Short mmCIF file of C-alpha atoms in Angstrom, two decimals:
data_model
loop_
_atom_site.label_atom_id
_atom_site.label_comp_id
_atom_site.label_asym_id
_atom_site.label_seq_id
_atom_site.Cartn_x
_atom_site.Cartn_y
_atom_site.Cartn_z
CA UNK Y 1 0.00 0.00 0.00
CA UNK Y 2 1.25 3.48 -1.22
CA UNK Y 3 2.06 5.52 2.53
CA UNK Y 4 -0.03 8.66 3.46
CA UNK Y 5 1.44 11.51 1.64
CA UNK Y 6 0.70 14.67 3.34
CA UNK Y 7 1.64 16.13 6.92
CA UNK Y 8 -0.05 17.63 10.36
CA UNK Y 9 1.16 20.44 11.06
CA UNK Y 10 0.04 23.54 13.30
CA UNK Y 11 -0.39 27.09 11.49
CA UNK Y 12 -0.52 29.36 14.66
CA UNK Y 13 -3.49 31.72 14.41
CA UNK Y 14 -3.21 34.11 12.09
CA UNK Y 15 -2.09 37.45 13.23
CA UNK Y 16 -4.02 40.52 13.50
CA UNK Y 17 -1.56 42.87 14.76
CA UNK Y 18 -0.25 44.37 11.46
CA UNK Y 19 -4.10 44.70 10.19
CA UNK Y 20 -4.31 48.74 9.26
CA UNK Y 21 -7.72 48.46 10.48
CA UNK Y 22 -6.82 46.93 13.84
CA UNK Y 23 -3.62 49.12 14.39
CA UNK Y 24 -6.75 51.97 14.39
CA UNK Y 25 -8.48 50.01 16.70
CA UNK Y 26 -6.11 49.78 19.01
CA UNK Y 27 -5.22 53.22 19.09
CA UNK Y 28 -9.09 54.10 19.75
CA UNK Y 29 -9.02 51.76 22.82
CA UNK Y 30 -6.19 53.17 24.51
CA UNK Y 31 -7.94 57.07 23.65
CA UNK Y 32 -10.56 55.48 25.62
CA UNK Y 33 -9.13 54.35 28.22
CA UNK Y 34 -8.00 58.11 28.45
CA UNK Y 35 -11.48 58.76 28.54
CA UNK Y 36 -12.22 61.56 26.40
CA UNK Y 37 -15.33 61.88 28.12
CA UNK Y 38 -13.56 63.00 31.68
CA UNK Y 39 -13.11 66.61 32.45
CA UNK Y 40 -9.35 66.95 32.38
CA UNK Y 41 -7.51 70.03 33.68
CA UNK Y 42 -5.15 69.70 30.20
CA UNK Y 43 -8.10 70.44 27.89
CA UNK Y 44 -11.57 70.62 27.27
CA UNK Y 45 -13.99 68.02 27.63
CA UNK Y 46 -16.04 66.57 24.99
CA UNK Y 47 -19.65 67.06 24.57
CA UNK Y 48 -22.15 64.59 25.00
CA UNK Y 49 -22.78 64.08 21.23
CA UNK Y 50 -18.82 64.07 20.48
CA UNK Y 51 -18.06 61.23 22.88
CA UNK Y 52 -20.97 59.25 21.59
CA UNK Y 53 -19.97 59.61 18.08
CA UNK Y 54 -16.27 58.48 19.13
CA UNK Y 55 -17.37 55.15 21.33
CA UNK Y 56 -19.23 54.44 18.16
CA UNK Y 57 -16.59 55.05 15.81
CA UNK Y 58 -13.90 53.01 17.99
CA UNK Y 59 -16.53 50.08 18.45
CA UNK Y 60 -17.45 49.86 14.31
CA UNK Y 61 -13.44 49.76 14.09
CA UNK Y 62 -13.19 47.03 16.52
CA UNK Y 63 -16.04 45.28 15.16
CA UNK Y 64 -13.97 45.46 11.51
CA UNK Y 65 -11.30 43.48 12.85
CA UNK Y 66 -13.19 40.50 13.93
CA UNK Y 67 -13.72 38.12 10.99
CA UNK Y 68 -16.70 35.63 10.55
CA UNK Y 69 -16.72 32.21 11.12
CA UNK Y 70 -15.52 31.03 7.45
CA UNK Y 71 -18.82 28.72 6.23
CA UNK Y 72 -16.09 26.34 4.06
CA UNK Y 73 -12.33 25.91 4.95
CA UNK Y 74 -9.39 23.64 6.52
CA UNK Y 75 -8.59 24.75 9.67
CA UNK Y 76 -5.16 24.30 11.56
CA UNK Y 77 -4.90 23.57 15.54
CA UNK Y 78 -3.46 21.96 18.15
CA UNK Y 79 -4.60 20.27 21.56
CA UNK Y 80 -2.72 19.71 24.78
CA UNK Y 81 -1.56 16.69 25.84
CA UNK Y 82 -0.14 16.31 29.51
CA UNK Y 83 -1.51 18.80 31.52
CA UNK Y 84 -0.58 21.25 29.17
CA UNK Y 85 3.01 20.33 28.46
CA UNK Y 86 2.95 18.66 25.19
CA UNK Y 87 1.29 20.49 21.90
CA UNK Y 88 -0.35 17.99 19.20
CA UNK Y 89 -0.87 19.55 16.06
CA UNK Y 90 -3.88 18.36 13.76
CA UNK Y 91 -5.97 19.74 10.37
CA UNK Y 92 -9.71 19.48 10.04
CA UNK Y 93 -12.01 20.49 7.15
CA UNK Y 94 -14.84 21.74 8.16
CA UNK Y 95 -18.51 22.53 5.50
CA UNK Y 96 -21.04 25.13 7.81
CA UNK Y 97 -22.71 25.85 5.21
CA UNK Y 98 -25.55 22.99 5.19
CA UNK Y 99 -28.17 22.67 8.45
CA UNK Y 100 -26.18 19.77 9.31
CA UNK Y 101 -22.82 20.63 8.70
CA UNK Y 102 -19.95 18.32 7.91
CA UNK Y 103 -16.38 17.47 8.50
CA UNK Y 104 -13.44 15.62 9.12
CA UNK Y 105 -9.75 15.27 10.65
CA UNK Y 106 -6.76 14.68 8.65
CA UNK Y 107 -3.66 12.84 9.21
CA UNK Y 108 -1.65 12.73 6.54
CA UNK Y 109 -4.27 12.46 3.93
CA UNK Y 110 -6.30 9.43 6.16
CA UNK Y 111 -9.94 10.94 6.77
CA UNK Y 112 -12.02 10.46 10.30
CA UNK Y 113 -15.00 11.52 9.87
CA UNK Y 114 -16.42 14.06 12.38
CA UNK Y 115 -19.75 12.26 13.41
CA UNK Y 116 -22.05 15.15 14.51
CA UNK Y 117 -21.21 18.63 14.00
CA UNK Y 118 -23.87 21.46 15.75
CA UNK Y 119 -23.19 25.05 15.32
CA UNK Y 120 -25.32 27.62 17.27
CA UNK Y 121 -23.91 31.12 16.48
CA UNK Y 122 -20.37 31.33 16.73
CA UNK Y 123 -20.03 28.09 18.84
CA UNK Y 124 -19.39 24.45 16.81
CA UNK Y 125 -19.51 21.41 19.08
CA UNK Y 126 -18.10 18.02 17.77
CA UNK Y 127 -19.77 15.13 19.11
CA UNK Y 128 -18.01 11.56 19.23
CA UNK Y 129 -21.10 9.44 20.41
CA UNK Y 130 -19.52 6.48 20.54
CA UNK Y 131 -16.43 7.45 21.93
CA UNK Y 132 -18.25 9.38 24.86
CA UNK Y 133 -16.31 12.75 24.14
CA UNK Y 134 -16.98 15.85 22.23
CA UNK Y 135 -15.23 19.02 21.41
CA UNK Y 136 -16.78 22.48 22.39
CA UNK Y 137 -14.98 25.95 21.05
CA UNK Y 138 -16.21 29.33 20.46
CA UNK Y 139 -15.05 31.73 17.57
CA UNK Y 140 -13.45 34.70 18.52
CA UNK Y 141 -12.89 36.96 15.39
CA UNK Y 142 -9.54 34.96 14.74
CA UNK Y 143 -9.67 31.43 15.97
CA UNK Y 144 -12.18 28.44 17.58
CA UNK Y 145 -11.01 27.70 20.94
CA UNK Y 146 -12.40 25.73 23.50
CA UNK Y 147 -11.75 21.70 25.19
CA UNK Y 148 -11.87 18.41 24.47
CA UNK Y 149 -13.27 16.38 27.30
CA UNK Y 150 -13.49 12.39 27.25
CA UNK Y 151 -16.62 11.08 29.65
CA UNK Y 152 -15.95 8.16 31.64
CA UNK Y 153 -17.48 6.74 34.48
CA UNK Y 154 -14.38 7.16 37.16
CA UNK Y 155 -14.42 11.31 35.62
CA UNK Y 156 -13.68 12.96 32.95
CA UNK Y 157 -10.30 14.16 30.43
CA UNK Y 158 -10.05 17.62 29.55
CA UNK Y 159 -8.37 18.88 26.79
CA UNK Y 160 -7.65 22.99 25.84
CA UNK Y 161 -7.48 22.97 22.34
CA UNK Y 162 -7.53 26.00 19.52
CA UNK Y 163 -7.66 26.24 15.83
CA UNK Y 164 -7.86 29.27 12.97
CA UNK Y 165 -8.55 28.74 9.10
CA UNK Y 166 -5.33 27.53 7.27
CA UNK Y 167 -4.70 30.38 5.02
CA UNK Y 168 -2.77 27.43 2.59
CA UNK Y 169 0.85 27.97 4.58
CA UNK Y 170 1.47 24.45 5.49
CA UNK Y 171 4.72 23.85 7.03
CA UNK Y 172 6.01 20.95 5.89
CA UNK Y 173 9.10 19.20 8.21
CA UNK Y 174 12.13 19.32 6.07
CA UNK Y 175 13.79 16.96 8.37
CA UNK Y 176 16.27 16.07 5.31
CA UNK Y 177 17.40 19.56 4.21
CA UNK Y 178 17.80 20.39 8.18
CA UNK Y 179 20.28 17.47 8.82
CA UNK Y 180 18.07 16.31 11.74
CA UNK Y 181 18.38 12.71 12.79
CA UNK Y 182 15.25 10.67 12.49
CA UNK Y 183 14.69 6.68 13.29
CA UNK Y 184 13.65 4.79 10.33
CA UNK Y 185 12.82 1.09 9.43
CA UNK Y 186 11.49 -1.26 12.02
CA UNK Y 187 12.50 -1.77 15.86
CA UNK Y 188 11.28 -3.46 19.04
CA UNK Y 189 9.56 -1.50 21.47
CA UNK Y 190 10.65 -2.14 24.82
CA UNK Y 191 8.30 -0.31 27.28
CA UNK Y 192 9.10 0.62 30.75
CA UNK Y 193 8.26 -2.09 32.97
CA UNK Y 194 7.59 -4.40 30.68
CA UNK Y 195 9.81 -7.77 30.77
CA UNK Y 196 11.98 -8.36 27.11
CA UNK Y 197 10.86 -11.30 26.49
CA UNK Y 198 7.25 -10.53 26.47
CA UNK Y 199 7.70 -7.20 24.34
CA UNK Y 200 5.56 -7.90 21.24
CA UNK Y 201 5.34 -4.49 19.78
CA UNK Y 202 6.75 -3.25 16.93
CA UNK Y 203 7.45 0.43 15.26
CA UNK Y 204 7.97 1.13 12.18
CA UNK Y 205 8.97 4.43 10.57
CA UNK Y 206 9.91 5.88 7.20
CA UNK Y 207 10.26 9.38 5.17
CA UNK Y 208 8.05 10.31 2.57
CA UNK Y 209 8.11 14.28 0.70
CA UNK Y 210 9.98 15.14 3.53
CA UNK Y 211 7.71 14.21 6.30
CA UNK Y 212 8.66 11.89 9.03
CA UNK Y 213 5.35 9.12 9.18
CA UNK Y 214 5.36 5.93 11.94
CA UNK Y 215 3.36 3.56 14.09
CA UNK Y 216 3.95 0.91 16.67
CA UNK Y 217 1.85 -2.43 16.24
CA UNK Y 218 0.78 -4.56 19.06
CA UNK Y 219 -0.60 -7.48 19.04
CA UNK Y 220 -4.17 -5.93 19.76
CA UNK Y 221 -3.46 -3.71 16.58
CA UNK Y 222 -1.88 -0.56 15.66
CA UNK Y 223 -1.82 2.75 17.12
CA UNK Y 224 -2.52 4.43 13.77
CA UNK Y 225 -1.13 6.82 11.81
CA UNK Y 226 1.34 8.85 12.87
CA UNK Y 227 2.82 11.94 11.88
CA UNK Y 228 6.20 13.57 12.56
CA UNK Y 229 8.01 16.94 13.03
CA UNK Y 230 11.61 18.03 14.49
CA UNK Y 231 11.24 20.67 17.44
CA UNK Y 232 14.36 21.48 19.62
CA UNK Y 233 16.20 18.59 18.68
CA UNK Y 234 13.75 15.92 19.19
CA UNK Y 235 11.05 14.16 17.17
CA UNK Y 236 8.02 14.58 17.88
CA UNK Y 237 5.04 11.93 15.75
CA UNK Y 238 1.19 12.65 16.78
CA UNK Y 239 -2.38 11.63 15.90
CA UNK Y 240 -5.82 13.60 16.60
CA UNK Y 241 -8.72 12.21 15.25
CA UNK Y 242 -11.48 12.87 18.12
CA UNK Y 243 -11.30 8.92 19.02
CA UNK Y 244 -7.09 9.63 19.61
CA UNK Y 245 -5.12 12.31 21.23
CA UNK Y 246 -1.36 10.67 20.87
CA UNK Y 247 2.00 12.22 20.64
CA UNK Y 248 5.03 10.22 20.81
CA UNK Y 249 8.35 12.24 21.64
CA UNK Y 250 11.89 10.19 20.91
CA UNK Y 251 15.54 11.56 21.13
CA UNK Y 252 18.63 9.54 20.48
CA UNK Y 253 21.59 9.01 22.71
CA UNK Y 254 24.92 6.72 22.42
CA UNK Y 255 22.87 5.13 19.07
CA UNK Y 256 19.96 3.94 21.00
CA UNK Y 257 16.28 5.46 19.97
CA UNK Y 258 14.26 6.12 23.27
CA UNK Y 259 11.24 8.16 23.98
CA UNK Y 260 7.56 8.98 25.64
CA UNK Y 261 4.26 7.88 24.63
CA UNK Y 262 1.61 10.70 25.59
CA UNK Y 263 -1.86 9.61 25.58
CA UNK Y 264 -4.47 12.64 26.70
CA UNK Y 265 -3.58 13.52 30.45
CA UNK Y 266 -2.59 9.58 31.30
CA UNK Y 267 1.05 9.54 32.88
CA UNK Y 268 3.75 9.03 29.74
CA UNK Y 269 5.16 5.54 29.39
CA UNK Y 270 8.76 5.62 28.86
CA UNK Y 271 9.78 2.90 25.92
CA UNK Y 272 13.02 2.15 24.00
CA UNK Y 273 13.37 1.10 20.27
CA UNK Y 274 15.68 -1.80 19.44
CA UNK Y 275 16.85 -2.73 16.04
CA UNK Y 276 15.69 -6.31 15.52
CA UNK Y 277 16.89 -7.86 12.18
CA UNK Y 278 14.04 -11.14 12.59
CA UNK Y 279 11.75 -8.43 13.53
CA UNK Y 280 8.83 -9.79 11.11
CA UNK Y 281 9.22 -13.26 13.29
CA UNK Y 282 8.60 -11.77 16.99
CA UNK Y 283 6.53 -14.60 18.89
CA UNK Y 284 3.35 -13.39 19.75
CA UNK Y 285 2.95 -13.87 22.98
CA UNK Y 286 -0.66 -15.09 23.55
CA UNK Y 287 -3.39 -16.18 21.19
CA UNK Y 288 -7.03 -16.89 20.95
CA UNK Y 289 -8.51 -19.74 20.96
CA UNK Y 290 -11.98 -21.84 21.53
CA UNK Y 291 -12.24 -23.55 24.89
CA UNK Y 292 -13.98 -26.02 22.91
CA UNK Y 293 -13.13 -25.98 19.61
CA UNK Y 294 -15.93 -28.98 18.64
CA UNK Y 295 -18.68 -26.39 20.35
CA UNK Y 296 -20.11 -23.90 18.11
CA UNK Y 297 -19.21 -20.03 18.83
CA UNK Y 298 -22.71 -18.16 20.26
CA UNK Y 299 -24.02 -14.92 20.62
CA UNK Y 300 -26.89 -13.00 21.27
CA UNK Y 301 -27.42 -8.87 20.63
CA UNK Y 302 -30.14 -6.56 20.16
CA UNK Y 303 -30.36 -5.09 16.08
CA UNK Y 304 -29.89 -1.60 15.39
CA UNK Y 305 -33.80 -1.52 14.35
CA UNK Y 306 -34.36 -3.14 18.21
CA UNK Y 307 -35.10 -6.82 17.54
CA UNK Y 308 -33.32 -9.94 19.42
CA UNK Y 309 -30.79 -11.73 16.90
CA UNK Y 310 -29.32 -14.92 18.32
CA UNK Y 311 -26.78 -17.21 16.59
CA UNK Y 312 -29.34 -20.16 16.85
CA UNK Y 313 -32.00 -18.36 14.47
CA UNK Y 314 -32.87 -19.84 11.19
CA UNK Y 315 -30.86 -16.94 9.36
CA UNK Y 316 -27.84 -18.33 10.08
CA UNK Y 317 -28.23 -22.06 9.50
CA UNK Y 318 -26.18 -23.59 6.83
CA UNK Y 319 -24.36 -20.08 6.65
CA UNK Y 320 -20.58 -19.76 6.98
CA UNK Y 321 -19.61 -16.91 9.30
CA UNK Y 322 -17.47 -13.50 9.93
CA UNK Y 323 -18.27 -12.80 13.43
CA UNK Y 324 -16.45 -9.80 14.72
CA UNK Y 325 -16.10 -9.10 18.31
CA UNK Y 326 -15.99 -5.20 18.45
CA UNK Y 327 -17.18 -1.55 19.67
CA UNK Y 328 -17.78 1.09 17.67
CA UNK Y 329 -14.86 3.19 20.54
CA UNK Y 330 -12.24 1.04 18.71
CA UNK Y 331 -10.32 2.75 16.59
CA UNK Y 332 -9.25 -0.27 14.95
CA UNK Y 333 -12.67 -1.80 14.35
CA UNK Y 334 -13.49 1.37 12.38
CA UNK Y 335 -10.09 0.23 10.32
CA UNK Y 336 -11.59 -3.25 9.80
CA UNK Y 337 -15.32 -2.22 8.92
CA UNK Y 338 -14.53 -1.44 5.24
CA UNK Y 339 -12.90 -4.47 4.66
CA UNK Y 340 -15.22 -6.85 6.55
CA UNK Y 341 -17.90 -5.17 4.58
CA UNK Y 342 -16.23 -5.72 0.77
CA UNK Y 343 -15.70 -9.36 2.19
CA UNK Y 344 -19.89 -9.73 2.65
CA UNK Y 345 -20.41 -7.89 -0.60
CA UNK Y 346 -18.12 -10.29 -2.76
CA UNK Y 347 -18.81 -13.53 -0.78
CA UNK Y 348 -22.36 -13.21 0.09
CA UNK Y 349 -23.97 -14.80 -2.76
CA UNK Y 350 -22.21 -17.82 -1.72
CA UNK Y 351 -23.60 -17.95 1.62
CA UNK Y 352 -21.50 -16.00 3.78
CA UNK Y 353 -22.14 -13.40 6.45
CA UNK Y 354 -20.56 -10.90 8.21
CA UNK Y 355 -21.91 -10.10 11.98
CA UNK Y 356 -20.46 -7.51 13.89
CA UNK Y 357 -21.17 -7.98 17.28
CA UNK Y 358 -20.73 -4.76 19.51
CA UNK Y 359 -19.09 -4.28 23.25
CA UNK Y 360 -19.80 -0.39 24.13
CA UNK Y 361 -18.95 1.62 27.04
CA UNK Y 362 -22.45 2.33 28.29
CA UNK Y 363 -25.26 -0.25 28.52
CA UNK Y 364 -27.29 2.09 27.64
CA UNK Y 365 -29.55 -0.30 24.58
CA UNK Y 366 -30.66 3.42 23.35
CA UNK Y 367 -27.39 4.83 22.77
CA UNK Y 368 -25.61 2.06 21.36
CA UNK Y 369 -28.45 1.69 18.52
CA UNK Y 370 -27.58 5.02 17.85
CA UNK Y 371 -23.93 4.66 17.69
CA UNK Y 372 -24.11 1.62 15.87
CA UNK Y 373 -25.88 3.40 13.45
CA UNK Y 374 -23.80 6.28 13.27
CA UNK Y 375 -20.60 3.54 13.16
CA UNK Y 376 -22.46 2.39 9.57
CA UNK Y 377 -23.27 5.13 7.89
CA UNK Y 378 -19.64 6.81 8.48
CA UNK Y 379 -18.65 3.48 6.23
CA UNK Y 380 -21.53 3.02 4.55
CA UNK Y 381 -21.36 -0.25 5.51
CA UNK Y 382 -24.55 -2.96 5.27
CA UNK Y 383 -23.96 -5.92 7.21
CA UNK Y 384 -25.29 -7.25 10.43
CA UNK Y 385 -24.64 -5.65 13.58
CA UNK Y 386 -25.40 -6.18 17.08
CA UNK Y 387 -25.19 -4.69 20.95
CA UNK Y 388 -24.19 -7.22 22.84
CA UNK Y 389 -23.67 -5.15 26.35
CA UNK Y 390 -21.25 -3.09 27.68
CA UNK Y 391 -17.43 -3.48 28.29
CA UNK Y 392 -18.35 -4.47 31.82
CA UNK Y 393 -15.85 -7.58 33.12
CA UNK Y 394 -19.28 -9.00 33.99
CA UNK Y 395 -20.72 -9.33 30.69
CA UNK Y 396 -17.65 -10.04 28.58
CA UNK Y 397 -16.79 -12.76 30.88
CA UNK Y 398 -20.40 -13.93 30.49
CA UNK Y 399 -20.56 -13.53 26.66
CA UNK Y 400 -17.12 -14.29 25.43
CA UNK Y 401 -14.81 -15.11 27.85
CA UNK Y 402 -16.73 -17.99 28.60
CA UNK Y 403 -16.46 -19.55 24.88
CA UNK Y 404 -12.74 -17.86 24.80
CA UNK Y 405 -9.16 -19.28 25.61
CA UNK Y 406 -7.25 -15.17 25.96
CA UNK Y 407 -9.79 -12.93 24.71
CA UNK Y 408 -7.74 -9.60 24.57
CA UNK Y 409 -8.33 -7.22 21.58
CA UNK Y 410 -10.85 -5.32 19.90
CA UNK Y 411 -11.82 -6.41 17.54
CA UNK Y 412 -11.47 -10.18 17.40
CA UNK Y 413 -12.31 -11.48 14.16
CA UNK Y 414 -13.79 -15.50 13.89
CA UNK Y 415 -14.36 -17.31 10.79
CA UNK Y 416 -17.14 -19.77 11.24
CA UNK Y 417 -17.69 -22.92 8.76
CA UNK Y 418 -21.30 -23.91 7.60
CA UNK Y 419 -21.41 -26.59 10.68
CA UNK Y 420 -21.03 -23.74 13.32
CA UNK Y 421 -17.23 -24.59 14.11
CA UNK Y 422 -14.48 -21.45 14.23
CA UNK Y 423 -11.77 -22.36 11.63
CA UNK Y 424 -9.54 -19.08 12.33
CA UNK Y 425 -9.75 -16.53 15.03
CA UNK Y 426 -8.08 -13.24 14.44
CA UNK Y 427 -6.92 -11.02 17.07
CA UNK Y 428 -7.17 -6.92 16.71
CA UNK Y 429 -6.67 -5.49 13.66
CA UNK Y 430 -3.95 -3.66 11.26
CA UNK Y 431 -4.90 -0.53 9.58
CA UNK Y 432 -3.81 1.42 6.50
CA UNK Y 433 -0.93 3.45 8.47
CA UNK Y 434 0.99 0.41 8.71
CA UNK Y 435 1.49 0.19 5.43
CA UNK Y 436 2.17 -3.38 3.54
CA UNK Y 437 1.11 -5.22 6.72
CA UNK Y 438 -2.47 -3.92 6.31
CA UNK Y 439 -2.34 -5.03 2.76
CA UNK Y 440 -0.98 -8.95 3.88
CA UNK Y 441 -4.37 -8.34 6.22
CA UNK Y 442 -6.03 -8.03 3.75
CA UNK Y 443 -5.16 -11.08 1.88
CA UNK Y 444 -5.31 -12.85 4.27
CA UNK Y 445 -8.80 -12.40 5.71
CA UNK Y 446 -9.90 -12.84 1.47
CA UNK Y 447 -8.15 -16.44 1.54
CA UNK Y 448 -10.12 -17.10 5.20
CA UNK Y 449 -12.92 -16.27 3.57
CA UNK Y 450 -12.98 -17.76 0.30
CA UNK Y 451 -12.21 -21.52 2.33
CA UNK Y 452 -15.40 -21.40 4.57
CA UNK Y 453 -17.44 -20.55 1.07
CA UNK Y 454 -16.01 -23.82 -0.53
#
């Protein structure tokens, strides 16, 4: 797969100092300040009408140097990470013009869709249902500022975050011309705390038009694209796309490529990379598997349209089987979607189907139709979906667990044959931003698919 081309970067608001109008302004608020309007031994005061007409004046010139909220245009920002102390750059494109209005993040040139945009005068709110966040900012003349908070049930993340229109001066990180070092290829990741022989993870990095691009890939799936700069020595690689706030800082010392991985406000794990020539042949260090693997895999979940689908019903009989184990949270299960999808398309007509079943954060049956729904139609996608409860250690030990040697990612994919047996199990999932190994993924779930249709 061709890499993202493209970059993140931050375009600081634009400035309004130098505007002629504004340099006016400013002179009119510090002549009132003065007030014109007090009796001052050094001259005569104004008259009533006089220092009416001048507030007037000064406000219309004030006024002049606030700018609309632009209806259509990509927009430059960037949200803090760490209590403050670490900047993530990100683009968005946003379309106001419409009663519902539209957009989406970029990294690189991946799209995430925004899934519900409101606007109510110069406020836009950005609502990630099925995350549990959103994104509130107000326009101030210049810029949208405002947080990012993340709703859980032990309290909540809060993120300050601004953005102003990109005026089409992108900054692109000329990390070659600069003589900056940079890691590329693959390495181990070593985290902190984390015993050596257990370390499963892998990063992988490379240049493309002069932008630095990585990911790391764990067993549970990858952390997605990943886009880099050079500030004060260091590289710095980040992600925003409403569902992830990431930044990854790394320096190098005496050869050796170490860093921080920044997620929101959580505490930064410490990690080295190690160059690892059989890097493609790292053991993976637990896998899936059927307690049973005579007993056929069930479920049971509640339809986006509100009826009761269980794996016994006559729809399925006879029928081989995609069943993915997912939430619509996971950034990775939004990665798989597309492709699960094509796989129904092509292979339905000989019997197979695809059934996402869904694990969400609330229990809430209400709000996970909805964000089921909204998880779809961001796609497009038309199979079979299902709630099947929330994330609760209760219910996924009930549901899953149960039927499940090491259940551990999101999403796990199983491939069912026509007598109700799992022939493959497939733990998390590989997107596009790491590169060829999302295209082997690809492959490989066609050639899983194409044996249970035989």
């Amino acid at each position: 797969m061709a890499r993202s081309a493209g970059v993140v970067s931050s375009a600081g608001p634009a400035g309004r100092a130098d505007h002629p109008v504004c340099a006016v302004a400013s002179l009119g608020a510090s002549t009132i300040q003065a007030s014109p309007c007090r009796a001052r031994a050094s001259r005569p005061p104004l008259r009533a009408g006089e220092c009416g007409a001048f507030l007037l004046l000064a406000l219309l010139v004030l006024a002049a140097c606030s700018k609309a909220m632009p209806e259509q245009a990509t927009w430059a920002g960037t949200i803090e990470l760490a209590q403050g102390n670490v900047h993530v750059p990100f683009h968005m494109v946003l379309d106001l013009r419409s009663p519902k209005p539209t957009g989406y993040f970029l990294v690189g040139d991946e799209k995430t869709p925004i899934p519900e945009i409101t606007r109510q005068g110069e406020s836009l709110t950005f609502g990630f249902s099925e995350y549990g966040a959103e994104m509130r900012g107000t326009w101030d003349g210049g810029q949208l500022n405002g947080t990012y908070a993340r709703h859980r049930r032990q309290g909540d993340t809060l993120l300050k975050f601004s953005a102003a229109p990109d005026l089409g001066a992108t900054s692109r990180s000329e990390l070659r011309s600069s003589g900056a070092e940079f890691p590329s290829g693959k390495y181990q990741v070593y985290f902190e705390g984390e015993a050596r022989n257990q370390s499963a993870t892998v990063a992988t990095f490379w240049m493309q038009e002069e932008s630095l691009y990585g990911t790391f890939i764990a067993p549970d799936g990858d952390y997605g694209l990943l886009v880099g700069n050079v500030s004060g020595g260091k590289v710095q690689v980040n992600r925003f796309t409403g569902w992830q706030a990431i930044a990854m800082t790394l320096g190098k010392k005496d050869q050796m490529w170490s860093g921080n991985y920044y997620f929101q406000n959580d505490k930064p794990r410490g990690f080295v990379l190690f160059p690892q020539p059989n890097i493609d042949a790292l053991p993976i260090p637990k896998q899936t598997t059927m307690k049973n693997p005579d007993a056929p895999f069930t479920f049971e979940g509640v339809s986006i349209s509100g009826d009761t689908i269980r794996s016994s019903d006559d729809r399925f009989k006879g029928k081989s089987l995609i069943v993915d184990i997912m939430g619509t949270w996971c950034h990775n299960c939004l990665d798989s979607g597309p492709l699960l999808d094509e796989l129904q398309k092509r292979y339905g007509n000989n019997g197979l189907q695809v059934v996402g079943i869904s694990f969400e954060i609330s229990d809430d049956v209400e709000l996970a139709k909805k964000n089921l729904q909204l998880f779809k139609d961001r796609n497009g996608l038309t199979y079979t979906m299902l709630f099947c409860g929330s994330l609760d250690d209760e219910n996924v030990n009930k549901r899953l667990r149960s039927q499940l040697n090491n259940f551990f990612a999101y999403p796990t994919t199983l491939f069912v044959g026509r007598d109700g047996k799992v022939r493959a199990i497939n733990s998390g999932f590989k997107g596009p931003g790491t590169g060829e190994e999302y295209q082997a993924q690809i492959r490989e779930f066609h050639e899983l698919a194409e044996k249970l249709v035989k």
